[in-house]
Short mmCIF file of C-alpha atoms and ligand atoms in Angstrom, two decimals:
data_model
loop_
_atom_site.label_atom_id
_atom_site.label_comp_id
_atom_site.label_asym_id
_atom_site.label_seq_id
_atom_site.Cartn_x
_atom_site.Cartn_y
_atom_site.Cartn_z
CA MET A 14 0.61 -32.29 -9.32
CA PRO A 15 -0.90 -29.70 -6.94
CA LYS A 16 -4.36 -28.38 -7.73
CA VAL A 17 -4.58 -24.60 -7.63
CA LEU A 18 -7.83 -22.68 -7.28
CA ILE A 19 -7.96 -19.05 -8.37
CA ALA A 20 -10.94 -17.70 -6.43
CA THR A 21 -11.74 -14.10 -7.29
CA GLU A 22 -15.09 -12.56 -6.53
CA LYS A 23 -13.68 -9.60 -8.48
CA PRO A 24 -11.69 -11.27 -11.27
CA PHE A 25 -8.20 -10.41 -12.40
CA ALA A 26 -7.91 -8.57 -15.72
CA ALA A 27 -7.84 -10.86 -18.77
CA ASP A 28 -4.10 -10.28 -19.27
CA ALA A 29 -3.37 -11.27 -15.67
CA VAL A 30 -5.47 -14.43 -16.05
CA GLN A 31 -3.48 -15.45 -19.17
CA LYS A 32 -0.19 -14.91 -17.38
CA ILE A 33 -1.26 -16.81 -14.25
CA LYS A 34 -2.38 -19.73 -16.45
CA ALA A 35 0.94 -19.66 -18.31
CA GLU A 36 2.93 -19.87 -15.05
CA LEU A 37 0.88 -22.78 -13.73
CA GLU A 38 0.92 -24.65 -17.06
CA LYS A 39 4.70 -24.25 -17.32
CA ALA A 40 4.98 -25.94 -13.92
CA GLY A 41 2.50 -28.64 -14.98
CA TYR A 42 0.00 -27.73 -12.24
CA GLU A 43 -3.75 -28.29 -12.48
CA TYR A 44 -5.86 -25.21 -11.95
CA SER A 45 -9.43 -23.95 -11.95
CA PHE A 46 -10.99 -20.51 -11.74
CA LEU A 47 -13.94 -19.44 -9.65
CA GLU A 48 -14.79 -15.90 -10.73
CA ASN A 49 -17.65 -13.49 -10.06
CA TYR A 50 -19.22 -15.75 -7.45
CA THR A 51 -22.05 -14.26 -5.45
CA ASP A 52 -22.28 -16.57 -2.45
CA LYS A 53 -19.53 -17.77 -0.14
CA SER A 54 -20.88 -21.33 -0.43
CA GLU A 55 -19.56 -21.35 -4.02
CA LEU A 56 -16.10 -20.55 -2.70
CA HIS A 57 -16.38 -23.20 -0.01
CA ASN A 58 -17.45 -25.86 -2.53
CA ALA A 59 -14.61 -24.93 -4.88
CA LEU A 60 -12.09 -25.25 -2.04
CA ALA A 61 -12.98 -28.93 -1.45
CA ASP A 62 -10.11 -30.38 -3.50
CA ALA A 63 -7.76 -27.36 -3.74
CA GLU A 64 -4.21 -27.69 -2.42
CA ALA A 65 -3.44 -24.04 -3.11
CA VAL A 66 -5.64 -21.00 -3.55
CA ILE A 67 -4.98 -17.55 -4.96
CA ILE A 68 -7.39 -14.90 -3.70
CA ARG A 69 -7.85 -11.13 -3.96
CA SER A 70 -10.24 -9.62 -1.41
CA ASP A 71 -11.98 -12.98 -1.02
CA ILE A 72 -12.65 -14.06 2.55
CA MET A 73 -10.66 -16.96 3.95
CA ASP A 74 -12.20 -17.42 7.38
CA GLU A 75 -12.55 -20.42 9.68
CA GLU A 76 -15.50 -21.73 7.64
CA ALA A 77 -13.51 -21.48 4.41
CA PHE A 78 -10.56 -23.36 5.92
CA ASN A 79 -12.96 -26.02 7.25
CA SER A 80 -14.14 -26.56 3.66
CA ALA A 81 -10.58 -27.01 2.39
CA PRO A 82 -9.20 -30.27 3.84
CA LYS A 83 -6.35 -30.53 1.30
CA LEU A 84 -5.28 -26.89 1.39
CA LYS A 85 -1.56 -26.21 2.04
CA ILE A 86 -1.20 -22.60 0.97
CA VAL A 87 -3.32 -19.48 0.44
CA VAL A 88 -1.82 -16.48 -1.33
CA ARG A 89 -3.46 -13.07 -1.27
CA ALA A 90 -2.51 -11.38 -4.56
CA GLY A 91 -1.87 -7.96 -3.06
CA ALA A 92 -0.30 -6.32 -0.03
CA GLY A 93 -3.01 -6.30 2.68
CA TYR A 94 -4.19 -9.66 4.04
CA ASP A 95 -6.81 -8.76 6.63
CA ASN A 96 -9.28 -10.94 4.66
CA ILE A 97 -7.37 -14.05 5.79
CA ASP A 98 -7.99 -15.36 9.29
CA LEU A 99 -4.33 -16.07 10.08
CA LYS A 100 -5.06 -17.99 13.27
CA ALA A 101 -7.43 -20.28 11.38
CA ALA A 102 -4.85 -20.74 8.61
CA THR A 103 -2.22 -21.77 11.16
CA ALA A 104 -4.65 -24.05 12.99
CA HIS A 105 -5.34 -25.82 9.68
CA ASN A 106 -1.60 -26.03 8.85
CA VAL A 107 -2.01 -23.70 5.91
CA VAL A 108 0.73 -21.26 4.95
CA ALA A 109 -0.68 -17.77 4.26
CA MET A 110 1.23 -15.35 2.06
CA ASN A 111 0.79 -11.94 0.47
CA THR A 112 2.68 -10.57 -2.54
CA PRO A 113 4.49 -7.52 -1.15
CA GLY A 114 6.00 -4.97 -3.46
CA GLN A 115 3.89 -5.81 -6.49
CA ASN A 116 1.74 -2.68 -6.27
CA SER A 117 4.39 -0.39 -4.81
CA ASN A 118 5.33 1.34 -8.04
CA ALA A 119 1.64 2.08 -8.71
CA VAL A 120 1.28 3.69 -5.28
CA ALA A 121 4.52 5.61 -5.71
CA GLU A 122 3.45 7.01 -9.08
CA LEU A 123 0.19 8.17 -7.50
CA ALA A 124 2.09 9.89 -4.67
CA ILE A 125 4.31 11.75 -7.13
CA GLY A 126 1.34 12.48 -9.41
CA MET A 127 -0.54 14.08 -6.52
CA MET A 128 2.54 16.18 -5.65
CA ILE A 129 2.72 17.52 -9.20
CA TYR A 130 -1.05 18.08 -9.31
CA ILE A 131 -1.03 20.22 -6.16
CA ALA A 132 2.21 22.01 -7.11
CA ARG A 133 0.48 23.06 -10.34
CA ASN A 134 -2.61 24.32 -8.49
CA LYS A 135 -4.70 21.37 -9.62
CA PHE A 136 -4.16 22.48 -13.25
CA ASN A 137 -6.43 25.49 -12.76
CA GLY A 138 -4.58 27.67 -15.25
CA LYS A 139 -2.52 29.59 -12.67
CA SER A 140 1.27 29.44 -12.51
CA GLY A 141 2.55 26.77 -10.10
CA THR A 142 5.88 25.43 -8.84
CA GLU A 143 8.19 22.54 -9.74
CA LEU A 144 9.25 19.56 -7.66
CA SER A 145 12.83 19.72 -8.91
CA GLY A 146 15.17 21.19 -6.28
CA LYS A 147 12.65 20.70 -3.47
CA THR A 148 13.22 18.57 -0.39
CA LEU A 149 11.20 15.39 -0.03
CA THR A 150 11.12 13.61 3.33
CA LEU A 151 9.80 10.06 3.59
CA TYR A 152 8.29 8.74 6.81
CA GLY A 153 8.97 4.99 6.59
CA PHE A 154 11.27 3.51 3.97
CA GLY A 155 9.66 0.27 2.81
CA TRP A 156 8.58 -0.83 -0.65
CA VAL A 157 6.47 2.16 -1.63
CA ALA A 158 8.84 4.78 -0.20
CA ARG A 159 11.77 3.32 -2.16
CA TYR A 160 9.87 3.65 -5.44
CA VAL A 161 8.85 7.20 -4.50
CA ALA A 162 12.51 7.99 -3.78
CA LYS A 163 13.62 6.60 -7.14
CA ILE A 164 11.12 8.70 -9.11
CA ALA A 165 11.72 11.81 -6.97
CA LYS A 166 15.48 11.60 -7.48
CA GLY A 167 14.88 11.37 -11.23
CA ILE A 168 12.85 14.57 -11.00
CA GLY A 169 15.71 16.24 -9.11
CA MET A 170 14.32 16.29 -5.57
CA ASP A 171 16.59 16.10 -2.52
CA VAL A 172 15.36 12.97 -0.74
CA TYR A 173 15.58 12.09 2.97
CA ALA A 174 14.00 9.19 4.87
CA TYR A 175 13.31 8.17 8.45
CA ASP A 176 12.77 4.51 9.36
CA PRO A 177 13.93 3.44 12.83
CA TYR A 178 13.73 -0.23 11.81
CA LEU A 179 16.40 0.14 9.12
CA GLN A 180 20.14 0.75 9.09
CA ASP A 181 21.40 3.90 7.37
CA ASP A 182 23.07 1.94 4.59
CA VAL A 183 19.65 0.78 3.29
CA MET A 184 18.86 4.42 2.51
CA LEU A 185 22.35 5.39 1.42
CA LYS A 186 22.33 2.53 -1.12
CA GLU A 187 19.26 4.14 -2.71
CA GLY A 188 20.86 7.58 -2.78
CA VAL A 189 18.61 8.74 0.06
CA LYS A 190 19.85 10.62 3.13
CA PRO A 191 18.93 8.95 6.43
CA LEU A 192 17.18 10.95 9.15
CA HIS A 193 17.37 9.94 12.78
CA SER A 194 14.43 11.75 14.28
CA VAL A 195 10.82 11.83 13.22
CA GLU A 196 10.74 15.55 13.98
CA ASP A 197 13.23 16.13 11.16
CA VAL A 198 10.83 14.49 8.70
CA PHE A 199 8.30 17.21 9.44
CA LYS A 200 10.76 20.10 9.84
CA LEU A 201 12.78 19.53 6.69
CA GLY A 202 10.34 18.53 4.00
CA ASP A 203 8.87 20.79 1.34
CA TYR A 204 7.00 17.57 0.55
CA ILE A 205 6.45 15.07 3.38
CA SER A 206 5.29 11.66 2.23
CA LEU A 207 3.88 9.07 4.65
CA HIS A 208 4.77 5.40 4.14
CA ILE A 209 4.36 3.75 7.54
CA PRO A 210 1.79 1.03 8.27
CA ALA A 211 -1.24 1.63 10.48
CA THR A 212 -0.55 -0.17 13.75
CA GLU A 213 -1.37 0.42 17.40
CA GLU A 214 1.95 2.26 17.64
CA THR A 215 1.37 4.51 14.62
CA LYS A 216 -2.34 5.29 15.12
CA LYS A 217 -2.76 9.11 15.11
CA CYS A 218 1.03 9.44 15.30
CA VAL A 219 0.97 12.33 12.81
CA ASN A 220 -0.22 14.65 15.57
CA TRP A 221 0.15 18.30 16.51
CA ASN A 222 3.65 17.73 17.95
CA LEU A 223 4.78 16.85 14.44
CA LEU A 224 2.42 18.91 12.28
CA SER A 225 3.28 22.09 14.21
CA LEU A 226 6.85 21.69 12.89
CA VAL A 227 6.06 21.77 9.17
CA LYS A 228 7.12 24.64 6.92
CA GLU A 229 4.51 27.31 6.20
CA ASP A 230 3.99 26.00 2.64
CA ALA A 231 4.68 22.28 3.18
CA VAL A 232 2.74 19.64 1.29
CA LEU A 233 1.78 16.51 3.23
CA VAL A 234 1.23 13.42 1.05
CA ASN A 235 -0.61 10.39 2.39
CA THR A 236 -0.85 7.17 0.42
CA ALA A 237 -0.57 5.09 3.60
CA ARG A 238 -3.65 4.97 5.87
CA LYS A 239 -6.03 7.59 7.28
CA GLU A 240 -5.68 6.10 10.78
CA ILE A 241 -2.13 7.43 11.17
CA ILE A 242 -3.37 11.03 11.06
CA ASP A 243 -4.70 12.96 14.04
CA GLU A 244 -7.54 14.70 12.20
CA GLU A 245 -7.98 17.51 14.73
CA ALA A 246 -4.31 18.36 14.40
CA LEU A 247 -4.69 18.29 10.63
CA LEU A 248 -7.47 20.89 10.79
CA LYS A 249 -5.34 23.00 13.10
CA VAL A 250 -2.34 23.01 10.79
CA PHE A 251 -4.54 24.13 7.88
CA ALA A 252 -5.72 27.05 10.02
CA GLU A 253 -2.27 28.04 11.32
CA LYS A 254 -0.06 27.54 8.25
CA LYS A 255 -1.80 29.43 5.51
CA LYS A 256 -0.09 27.69 2.62
CA PHE A 257 -0.05 24.16 4.03
CA ARG A 258 -1.53 21.64 1.62
CA TYR A 259 -2.61 18.01 1.93
CA VAL A 260 -3.02 15.39 -0.78
CA SER A 261 -4.23 11.93 0.09
CA ASP A 262 -5.32 8.61 -1.35
CA VAL A 263 -6.93 7.79 1.98
CA ALA A 264 -9.30 10.65 2.74
CA PRO A 265 -9.83 11.46 6.42
CA ASP A 266 -13.25 11.14 8.05
CA ASN A 267 -13.43 14.94 8.16
CA SER A 268 -12.62 15.29 4.42
CA ALA A 269 -15.90 17.09 3.61
CA GLU A 270 -15.14 19.74 6.24
CA ILE A 271 -11.56 20.22 5.01
CA LEU A 272 -12.67 20.41 1.38
CA GLU A 273 -15.26 23.04 2.23
CA LEU A 274 -12.85 25.15 4.27
CA TYR A 275 -9.73 24.81 2.10
CA PRO A 276 -10.79 23.72 -1.39
CA ASP A 277 -7.61 24.94 -3.10
CA ARG A 278 -5.27 23.35 -0.59
CA VAL A 279 -6.44 19.74 -0.61
CA PHE A 280 -6.91 16.84 -2.95
CA PHE A 281 -8.45 13.49 -2.10
CA THR A 282 -8.83 10.63 -4.57
CA PRO A 283 -12.52 9.64 -4.77
CA LYS A 284 -11.64 6.21 -3.39
CA LYS A 285 -8.37 4.46 -2.59
CA MET A 286 -6.67 4.24 -5.98
CA GLY A 287 -2.98 3.75 -5.20
CA ALA A 288 -2.80 0.14 -6.29
CA GLN A 289 -5.44 0.42 -9.01
CA THR A 290 -3.40 -0.20 -12.16
CA SER A 291 -3.54 -3.12 -14.54
CA GLU A 292 0.20 -3.62 -14.04
CA ALA A 293 -0.13 -3.92 -10.24
CA ASN A 294 -3.02 -6.31 -10.72
CA THR A 295 -1.09 -8.48 -13.17
CA ASN A 296 2.15 -8.39 -11.18
CA ALA A 297 0.38 -9.52 -8.01
CA GLY A 298 -1.37 -12.39 -9.82
CA ILE A 299 1.84 -13.66 -11.43
CA ALA A 300 3.75 -13.31 -8.15
CA ALA A 301 1.05 -15.36 -6.37
CA ALA A 302 1.35 -18.17 -8.93
CA LYS A 303 5.16 -18.12 -8.73
CA GLN A 304 5.11 -18.14 -4.91
CA ILE A 305 2.84 -21.22 -4.94
CA ILE A 306 5.16 -23.05 -7.32
CA ALA A 307 8.26 -22.09 -5.27
CA PHE A 308 6.48 -23.29 -2.13
CA PHE A 309 5.67 -26.74 -3.52
CA GLU A 310 8.93 -27.19 -5.44
CA LYS A 311 11.42 -25.74 -2.96
CA GLY A 312 9.56 -25.24 0.32
CA ASP A 313 10.04 -21.48 -0.14
CA THR A 314 8.05 -19.58 2.50
CA THR A 315 9.66 -16.16 2.01
CA TYR A 316 6.39 -14.23 2.04
CA LYS A 317 4.65 -16.23 4.78
CA VAL A 318 2.61 -13.96 7.06
CA ASN A 319 1.33 -16.49 9.62
P1 NAD B 28 6.39 -1.80 3.89
O1 NAD B 28 6.01 -2.76 4.96
O2 NAD B 28 7.28 -2.25 2.78
O3 NAD B 28 7.08 -0.50 4.54
C1 NAD B 28 6.67 0.07 5.73
C2 NAD B 28 7.92 0.65 6.38
O4 NAD B 28 7.52 1.40 7.50
C3 NAD B 28 8.91 -0.42 6.88
O5 NAD B 28 10.18 -0.18 6.32
C4 NAD B 28 8.92 -0.24 8.39
O6 NAD B 28 10.21 -0.42 8.94
C5 NAD B 28 8.49 1.20 8.52
N1 NAD B 28 7.88 1.53 9.80
C6 NAD B 28 7.02 0.81 10.53
N2 NAD B 28 6.67 1.48 11.63
C7 NAD B 28 7.33 2.67 11.58
C8 NAD B 28 7.39 3.79 12.44
N3 NAD B 28 6.69 3.82 13.57
N4 NAD B 28 8.18 4.82 12.07
C9 NAD B 28 8.87 4.80 10.92
N5 NAD B 28 8.87 3.75 10.07
C10 NAD B 28 8.10 2.71 10.41
O7 NAD B 28 5.02 -1.24 3.32
P2 NAD B 28 4.77 -0.54 1.90
O8 NAD B 28 4.41 -1.58 0.91
O9 NAD B 28 5.85 0.42 1.62
O10 NAD B 28 3.43 0.25 2.22
C11 NAD B 28 3.43 1.31 3.16
C12 NAD B 28 2.00 1.55 3.58
O11 NAD B 28 1.29 2.07 2.45
C13 NAD B 28 1.26 0.25 3.94
O12 NAD B 28 1.38 -0.03 5.32
C14 NAD B 28 -0.15 0.52 3.55
O13 NAD B 28 -0.85 1.03 4.67
C15 NAD B 28 -0.04 1.61 2.50
N6 NAD B 28 -0.43 1.15 1.16
C16 NAD B 28 -1.38 1.87 0.53
C17 NAD B 28 -1.78 1.51 -0.74
C18 NAD B 28 -2.80 2.33 -1.48
O14 NAD B 28 -3.49 1.79 -2.32
N7 NAD B 28 -2.87 3.63 -1.21
C19 NAD B 28 -1.23 0.36 -1.35
C20 NAD B 28 -0.23 -0.33 -0.69
C21 NAD B 28 0.17 0.07 0.58
#
């Protein structure tokens, strides 16, 4: 039976650990945990006889793959996988996977929570506004955006989305109205929520051309990445649209300046918190274990990223 290593410099919560063990035991797999290690040599030693490894932000680089002669699969319990050297994984014939979607509800709840927080003037005692009846536009319609749409529709928002990589029926199926130009995302939204990845194409794509289109009192919500924002344009829109507000889980590099100039119109989480829930943590761990079992039992490579 395959030997699975769970290597977590920052361990999973106790509940997640129990559930991962239960999955692996049910399948009859051997497993071992390496938690709270302080030196990468400990990880490399533990990899010596592992055929599968579940990691969190642990580094799987060329050296790690060299120490893992039996390894067939590495699964990052989480969405991002920039801690895995994908070329090295491929060169060593190792399948690399992430666990997409497992933290999406957590991120979506944070996005909606920040919208309510700013609509209620950061709970400062002054009368605010409601989300119900307002227009929400989503830029990108992947995992997180779909959860945001579901919650927003429950609240009574009118939800639109733009995603040039998807057919309209994907949105229509979720009760969301498709948009066909990025400009409309910025023109139409009372709340504009960003859900695109940071890539070469999207770097600084939220620029003045788009921000100049927003309504006077629009709220921009960013749980995606700071790199997609043109920070100079962001400062300009604050200056020109006197009721424009910005809430973000990924504070810009000029956050101190914005906070000083417009304290009532911004909110930044102290550090990226979108995926920081025990449920997201547990879901990702269980999904990683299940993906490993499906890989060995059925050759399932659905979430392969290399
Ligand atoms: P996803 O891959 O499921 O969805 C991204 C969507 O964006 C896809 O549907 C894709 O077609 C679309 N897209 C790509 N380029 C686009 C473009 N130029 N214009 C319009 N649409 C475009 O990703 P997700 O899980 O929904 O996450 C979205 C982003 O949120 C991630 O890329 C990540 O940066 C961020 N994220 C943040 C946290 C957090 O803790 N705050 C956690 C998870 C994800």
